[in-house]
Amino acid sequence: MPRSDWRRPPLQQLDPSIRRIRMTVSYHGAHYSGWQRQYNALTVVQVLEETVKAMIGEEVEIVGSGRTDSGVHALGQVCHMDIRNQKVKAEKFALALNRLLPPDIRILESSETGNTFHARYTAMARMYRYYFKREQDMTAFDQSLVAKVKRFPALELLNGYASCIQGTHDFTTFTASGDVSSSRWRDIYESYWRMETDRWGKQLLTYTICGNAFLYKMVRSLVGSMMDFAEIGMPVQEFSSILASKDRHKVGRTAQACGLYLYKISYDENEYAWFEEKHDE
């Protein structure tokens, strides 16, 4: 779909006394009930906001590029906060906050930005990666960080399904109940499976997907379904038909949260411009 149809609200001007600080965050999601604040559970953003308050004595609202569910990890979540504090240099927030945060949340970088940047509304692409290991290759360090399977399905068949996902589609079929999005059409720029090797020399089956945005549990539903369908040898054309059916009853399982990582957020308007140009042809 053209970017003009993304329905993003206009950015608000910042008060001259306000600074906007951008941060890139990694976290071990198994220890938290997701990114977004909740009334009855500990979340990543709650810990971040409380730590910033302890550091500068100021209540802040931290806005992320998007939400991650309970148990989902992040290597490159991007967020911002608007503060009145004028003393702390922007690049020092990463170092100072990491001294106060628990070790399962790390600020990778921090910088000053302006009202032309918004962690959510100026994001151009979001990339997720999912990791599987065979049961026989699991180490003591993989618990809650990698999903476990008995065997790997055929890579060629998995990539056949993955190719169907690229492009612009209505992803109702792979959207969990509870999604409140007004539209379930999404642009998917990249979708592929690869065999990789972890730092212990063990095989990792990885899935990478990158798009303009994602629906509730969409990635985990896609991953679990592709793995189930490849196990029984479902033809690629049948997978394509299931995607087009918009029938939630036709999907496979939803993959575990532990294997999913929010890998990267792109704010580069040119990185996937080819997709927009292709759409306009």
Tab-separated table of C-alpha atoms in Angstrom:
chain	number	residue	atom	x	y	z
A	1	MET	CA	0.000	0.000	0.000
A	2	PRO	CA	1.283	3.548	-0.574
A	3	ARG	CA	2.826	5.205	2.456
A	4	SER	CA	0.200	7.927	2.206
A	5	ASP	CA	-2.338	5.303	3.347
A	6	TRP	CA	-0.529	4.474	6.597
A	7	ARG	CA	-2.874	6.806	8.540
A	8	ARG	CA	-0.252	8.168	10.879
A	9	PRO	CA	-1.112	11.224	12.962
A	10	PRO	CA	0.807	14.464	12.366
A	11	LEU	CA	3.742	15.077	14.693
A	12	GLN	CA	3.259	17.653	17.440
A	13	GLN	CA	5.635	20.555	18.002
A	14	LEU	CA	7.817	20.273	21.092
A	15	ASP	CA	7.855	22.989	23.730
A	16	PRO	CA	11.240	24.777	23.530
A	17	SER	CA	11.977	23.720	27.107
A	18	ILE	CA	11.553	20.022	26.241
A	19	ARG	CA	14.279	17.704	24.969
A	20	ARG	CA	13.494	14.503	23.068
A	21	ILE	CA	15.940	11.674	23.794
A	22	ARG	CA	16.069	8.667	21.491
A	23	MET	CA	17.280	5.316	22.842
A	24	THR	CA	17.924	1.857	21.389
A	25	VAL	CA	17.149	-0.897	23.877
A	26	SER	CA	17.787	-4.626	24.116
A	27	TYR	CA	16.037	-6.840	26.656
A	28	HIS	CA	15.524	-10.424	27.742
A	29	GLY	CA	11.770	-10.719	27.334
A	30	ALA	CA	11.340	-13.920	29.348
A	31	HIS	CA	11.583	-11.897	32.538
A	32	TYR	CA	8.818	-9.416	31.631
A	33	SER	CA	5.160	-9.363	30.637
A	34	GLY	CA	5.889	-7.545	27.410
A	35	TRP	CA	6.934	-4.004	26.591
A	36	GLN	CA	3.786	-1.989	27.342
A	37	ARG	CA	2.776	-0.954	30.861
A	38	GLN	CA	0.238	-3.156	32.636
A	39	TYR	CA	-1.554	-2.764	35.934
A	40	ASN	CA	-0.797	-6.211	37.317
A	41	ALA	CA	2.539	-7.292	35.820
A	42	LEU	CA	6.101	-6.088	35.422
A	43	THR	CA	6.945	-4.772	31.951
A	44	VAL	CA	10.023	-3.390	30.230
A	45	VAL	CA	8.766	0.155	29.810
A	46	GLN	CA	7.717	0.310	33.461
A	47	VAL	CA	11.251	-0.539	34.562
A	48	LEU	CA	12.711	2.002	32.137
A	49	GLU	CA	10.410	4.811	33.255
A	50	GLU	CA	11.032	4.123	36.939
A	51	THR	CA	14.793	4.033	36.361
A	52	VAL	CA	14.769	7.365	34.497
A	53	LYS	CA	12.783	8.902	37.368
A	54	ALA	CA	15.313	7.590	39.870
A	55	MET	CA	18.113	9.068	37.784
A	56	ILE	CA	16.815	12.583	37.013
A	57	GLY	CA	13.871	12.917	39.418
A	58	GLU	CA	11.396	13.441	36.600
A	59	GLU	CA	8.278	11.525	35.589
A	60	VAL	CA	8.559	10.466	31.955
A	61	GLU	CA	6.527	8.586	29.384
A	62	ILE	CA	8.662	6.383	27.173
A	63	VAL	CA	7.240	5.708	23.708
A	64	GLY	CA	8.389	2.600	21.858
A	65	SER	CA	8.423	1.790	18.162
A	66	GLY	CA	5.879	-0.910	18.941
A	67	ARG	CA	4.860	-3.462	21.529
A	68	THR	CA	6.352	-6.869	22.157
A	69	ASP	CA	4.363	-9.569	23.926
A	70	SER	CA	5.248	-11.378	27.111
A	71	GLY	CA	8.359	-13.489	26.623
A	72	VAL	CA	9.412	-11.831	23.341
A	73	HIS	CA	12.937	-10.401	23.253
A	74	ALA	CA	14.440	-7.319	21.643
A	75	LEU	CA	17.841	-6.636	20.174
A	76	GLY	CA	16.948	-3.249	18.685
A	77	GLN	CA	13.795	-1.758	20.193
A	78	VAL	CA	13.793	2.015	19.664
A	79	CYS	CA	12.030	4.438	21.990
A	80	HIS	CA	12.001	8.093	22.953
A	81	MET	CA	11.226	10.223	25.984
A	82	ASP	CA	10.536	13.935	26.373
A	83	ILE	CA	12.298	15.490	29.351
A	84	ARG	CA	12.892	18.899	30.905
A	85	ASN	CA	16.288	18.046	32.354
A	86	GLN	CA	18.939	20.152	30.628
A	87	LYS	CA	21.994	18.889	32.522
A	88	VAL	CA	22.542	15.325	31.319
A	89	LYS	CA	24.094	15.022	27.867
A	90	ALA	CA	22.006	12.807	25.595
A	91	GLU	CA	24.783	10.295	24.928
A	92	LYS	CA	25.351	9.872	28.680
A	93	PHE	CA	21.880	8.447	29.307
A	94	ALA	CA	22.897	5.023	27.992
A	95	LEU	CA	25.855	4.678	30.343
A	96	ALA	CA	24.083	6.156	33.370
A	97	LEU	CA	20.883	4.172	32.971
A	98	ASN	CA	22.749	0.892	32.433
A	99	ARG	CA	24.337	1.360	35.852
A	100	LEU	CA	20.869	1.475	37.400
A	101	LEU	CA	18.914	-0.958	35.230
A	102	PRO	CA	18.775	-4.715	35.814
A	103	PRO	CA	21.229	-6.597	33.551
A	104	ASP	CA	18.407	-8.009	31.400
A	105	ILE	CA	17.645	-4.530	30.025
A	106	ARG	CA	20.440	-2.643	28.259
A	107	ILE	CA	20.470	0.768	26.579
A	108	LEU	CA	22.651	0.316	23.497
A	109	GLU	CA	22.760	4.001	22.550
A	110	SER	CA	21.113	7.314	23.337
A	111	SER	CA	21.037	10.557	21.368
A	112	GLU	CA	19.253	13.899	21.136
A	113	THR	CA	16.603	14.285	18.480
A	114	GLY	CA	13.783	16.689	17.671
A	115	ASN	CA	10.077	16.748	16.947
A	116	THR	CA	10.660	15.369	13.433
A	117	PHE	CA	11.421	12.021	15.094
A	118	HIS	CA	8.838	9.809	16.786
A	119	ALA	CA	9.783	6.263	17.806
A	120	ARG	CA	6.491	4.881	16.528
A	121	TYR	CA	5.133	7.262	13.918
A	122	THR	CA	8.307	7.910	11.915
A	123	ALA	CA	9.399	4.250	11.818
A	124	MET	CA	9.603	3.038	8.220
A	125	ALA	CA	10.192	-0.684	8.809
A	126	ARG	CA	10.304	-3.224	11.619
A	127	MET	CA	12.321	-6.420	11.416
A	128	TYR	CA	11.704	-9.537	13.499
A	129	ARG	CA	13.766	-12.706	13.616
A	130	TYR	CA	12.769	-16.119	14.960
A	131	TYR	CA	15.223	-18.831	16.074
A	132	PHE	CA	14.795	-22.623	16.244
A	133	LYS	CA	17.233	-25.295	17.374
A	134	ARG	CA	16.890	-29.045	17.291
A	135	GLU	CA	16.324	-30.666	20.657
A	136	GLN	CA	19.612	-32.565	20.373
A	137	ASP	CA	21.553	-29.299	19.919
A	138	MET	CA	20.089	-27.318	22.815
A	139	THR	CA	22.643	-26.081	25.339
A	140	ALA	CA	22.211	-24.889	28.911
A	141	PHE	CA	22.336	-21.326	27.589
A	142	ASP	CA	19.367	-21.649	25.212
A	143	GLN	CA	16.551	-21.926	27.745
A	144	SER	CA	13.882	-19.246	27.061
A	145	LEU	CA	16.015	-17.764	24.266
A	146	VAL	CA	15.519	-20.265	21.421
A	147	ALA	CA	12.522	-22.380	20.417
A	148	LYS	CA	13.066	-26.143	20.409
A	149	VAL	CA	11.962	-28.645	17.731
A	150	LYS	CA	12.681	-32.337	17.183
A	151	ARG	CA	13.781	-31.816	13.577
A	152	PHE	CA	13.940	-29.115	10.934
A	153	PRO	CA	11.413	-29.214	8.065
A	154	ALA	CA	12.558	-28.815	4.460
A	155	LEU	CA	14.116	-25.372	4.010
A	156	GLU	CA	12.998	-25.140	0.384
A	157	LEU	CA	9.367	-25.662	1.348
A	158	LEU	CA	9.581	-23.109	4.179
A	159	ASN	CA	10.971	-20.539	1.759
A	160	GLY	CA	8.164	-21.329	-0.655
A	161	TYR	CA	5.690	-20.273	2.041
A	162	ALA	CA	7.835	-17.271	2.973
A	163	SER	CA	7.759	-15.982	-0.605
A	164	CYS	CA	3.941	-15.917	-0.469
A	165	ILE	CA	4.117	-13.543	2.489
A	166	GLN	CA	6.160	-10.879	0.699
A	167	GLY	CA	4.129	-8.037	-0.759
A	168	THR	CA	0.926	-6.375	0.429
A	169	HIS	CA	-1.668	-8.682	1.970
A	170	ASP	CA	-4.611	-8.780	4.351
A	171	PHE	CA	-3.225	-10.848	7.253
A	172	THR	CA	-6.546	-11.579	8.971
A	173	THR	CA	-5.787	-15.321	8.744
A	174	PHE	CA	-2.704	-14.916	10.906
A	175	THR	CA	-4.034	-12.342	13.365
A	176	ALA	CA	-4.933	-13.415	16.903
A	177	SER	CA	-8.215	-12.385	18.488
A	178	GLY	CA	-7.836	-9.176	20.422
A	179	ASP	CA	-6.203	-7.215	17.614
A	180	VAL	CA	-7.745	-3.731	17.459
A	181	SER	CA	-6.179	-2.495	14.207
A	182	SER	CA	-8.560	-0.696	11.867
A	183	SER	CA	-6.917	-2.394	8.871
A	184	ARG	CA	-5.206	-5.761	8.587
A	185	TRP	CA	-3.362	-4.959	5.380
A	186	ARG	CA	0.400	-4.875	5.815
A	187	ASP	CA	3.427	-4.396	3.534
A	188	ILE	CA	6.052	-7.116	3.888
A	189	TYR	CA	9.435	-6.222	2.398
A	190	GLU	CA	11.455	-9.296	3.375
A	191	SER	CA	10.436	-12.841	4.315
A	192	TYR	CA	12.897	-15.722	4.254
A	193	TRP	CA	14.240	-18.749	6.126
A	194	ARG	CA	17.948	-19.535	6.479
A	195	MET	CA	20.143	-22.090	8.167
A	196	GLU	CA	22.736	-20.418	10.379
A	197	THR	CA	25.209	-21.442	13.077
A	198	ASP	CA	25.213	-20.232	16.664
A	199	ARG	CA	28.330	-19.349	18.658
A	200	TRP	CA	28.603	-22.949	19.858
A	201	GLY	CA	28.736	-24.260	16.294
A	202	LYS	CA	25.189	-25.642	16.435
A	203	GLN	CA	22.654	-25.201	13.632
A	204	LEU	CA	19.980	-22.524	13.929
A	205	LEU	CA	16.920	-22.419	11.700
A	206	THR	CA	16.058	-18.735	11.414
A	207	TYR	CA	13.143	-16.812	9.971
A	208	THR	CA	13.416	-13.118	9.117
A	209	ILE	CA	10.466	-10.893	8.332
A	210	CYS	CA	10.474	-7.141	7.766
A	211	GLY	CA	7.470	-4.938	7.089
A	212	ASN	CA	5.915	-1.573	7.746
A	213	ALA	CA	3.998	-2.898	10.777
A	214	PHE	CA	2.598	-6.095	12.271
A	215	LEU	CA	-0.643	-7.306	13.802
A	216	TYR	CA	-1.205	-8.968	17.181
A	217	LYS	CA	0.793	-12.233	17.319
A	218	MET	CA	1.017	-12.183	13.500
A	219	VAL	CA	4.684	-13.176	13.287
A	220	ARG	CA	4.364	-16.043	15.758
A	221	SER	CA	1.256	-17.308	13.954
A	222	LEU	CA	3.053	-17.222	10.603
A	223	VAL	CA	6.108	-18.996	12.003
A	224	GLY	CA	4.163	-21.711	13.802
A	225	SER	CA	1.919	-22.317	10.808
A	226	MET	CA	4.803	-22.550	8.332
A	227	MET	CA	6.594	-25.042	10.577
A	228	ASP	CA	3.439	-27.159	10.972
A	229	PHE	CA	2.589	-27.075	7.277
A	230	ALA	CA	6.148	-27.904	6.184
A	231	GLU	CA	6.166	-30.881	8.539
A	232	ILE	CA	3.216	-32.414	6.668
A	233	GLY	CA	4.449	-31.284	3.246
A	234	MET	CA	1.623	-28.876	2.451
A	235	PRO	CA	2.002	-27.461	-1.103
A	236	VAL	CA	2.981	-23.803	-1.382
A	237	GLN	CA	-0.174	-23.013	-3.359
A	238	GLU	CA	-2.319	-24.267	-0.485
A	239	PHE	CA	-0.461	-22.002	1.941
A	240	SER	CA	-1.089	-19.076	-0.407
A	241	SER	CA	-4.808	-19.937	-0.460
A	242	ILE	CA	-4.926	-20.058	3.350
A	243	LEU	CA	-3.339	-16.601	3.543
A	244	ALA	CA	-5.928	-15.240	1.098
A	245	SER	CA	-8.858	-16.962	2.845
A	246	LYS	CA	-8.875	-14.631	5.881
A	247	ASP	CA	-10.007	-17.663	7.893
A	248	ARG	CA	-8.319	-17.968	11.283
A	249	HIS	CA	-9.504	-21.577	11.631
A	250	LYS	CA	-7.115	-22.710	8.882
A	251	VAL	CA	-3.858	-21.756	10.593
A	252	GLY	CA	-1.410	-23.937	12.491
A	253	ARG	CA	-0.075	-23.350	15.970
A	254	THR	CA	1.257	-20.051	17.277
A	255	ALA	CA	5.011	-20.338	17.826
A	256	GLN	CA	6.406	-19.832	21.316
A	257	ALA	CA	7.382	-16.341	22.397
A	258	CYS	CA	10.895	-17.415	23.452
A	259	GLY	CA	12.237	-17.682	19.888
A	260	LEU	CA	11.080	-14.257	18.703
A	261	TYR	CA	13.235	-11.114	18.661
A	262	LEU	CA	12.433	-7.556	17.639
A	263	TYR	CA	15.638	-7.267	15.675
A	264	LYS	CA	15.795	-3.830	14.071
A	265	ILE	CA	13.767	-0.664	13.474
A	266	SER	CA	14.488	1.391	10.374
A	267	TYR	CA	13.818	5.131	10.096
A	268	ASP	CA	15.441	5.424	6.680
A	269	GLU	CA	12.849	6.505	4.106
A	270	ASN	CA	15.044	5.266	1.281
A	271	GLU	CA	15.828	1.764	2.576
A	272	TYR	CA	12.618	0.197	1.269
A	273	ALA	CA	11.667	2.912	-1.213
A	274	TRP	CA	11.849	0.287	-3.978
A	275	PHE	CA	8.708	-1.300	-2.529
A	276	GLU	CA	6.807	1.986	-2.805
A	277	GLU	CA	8.073	2.524	-6.337
A	278	LYS	CA	7.035	-0.980	-7.312
A	279	HIS	CA	3.568	-0.328	-5.918
A	280	ASP	CA	3.226	2.828	-8.001
A	281	GLU	CA	4.135	1.088	-11.263
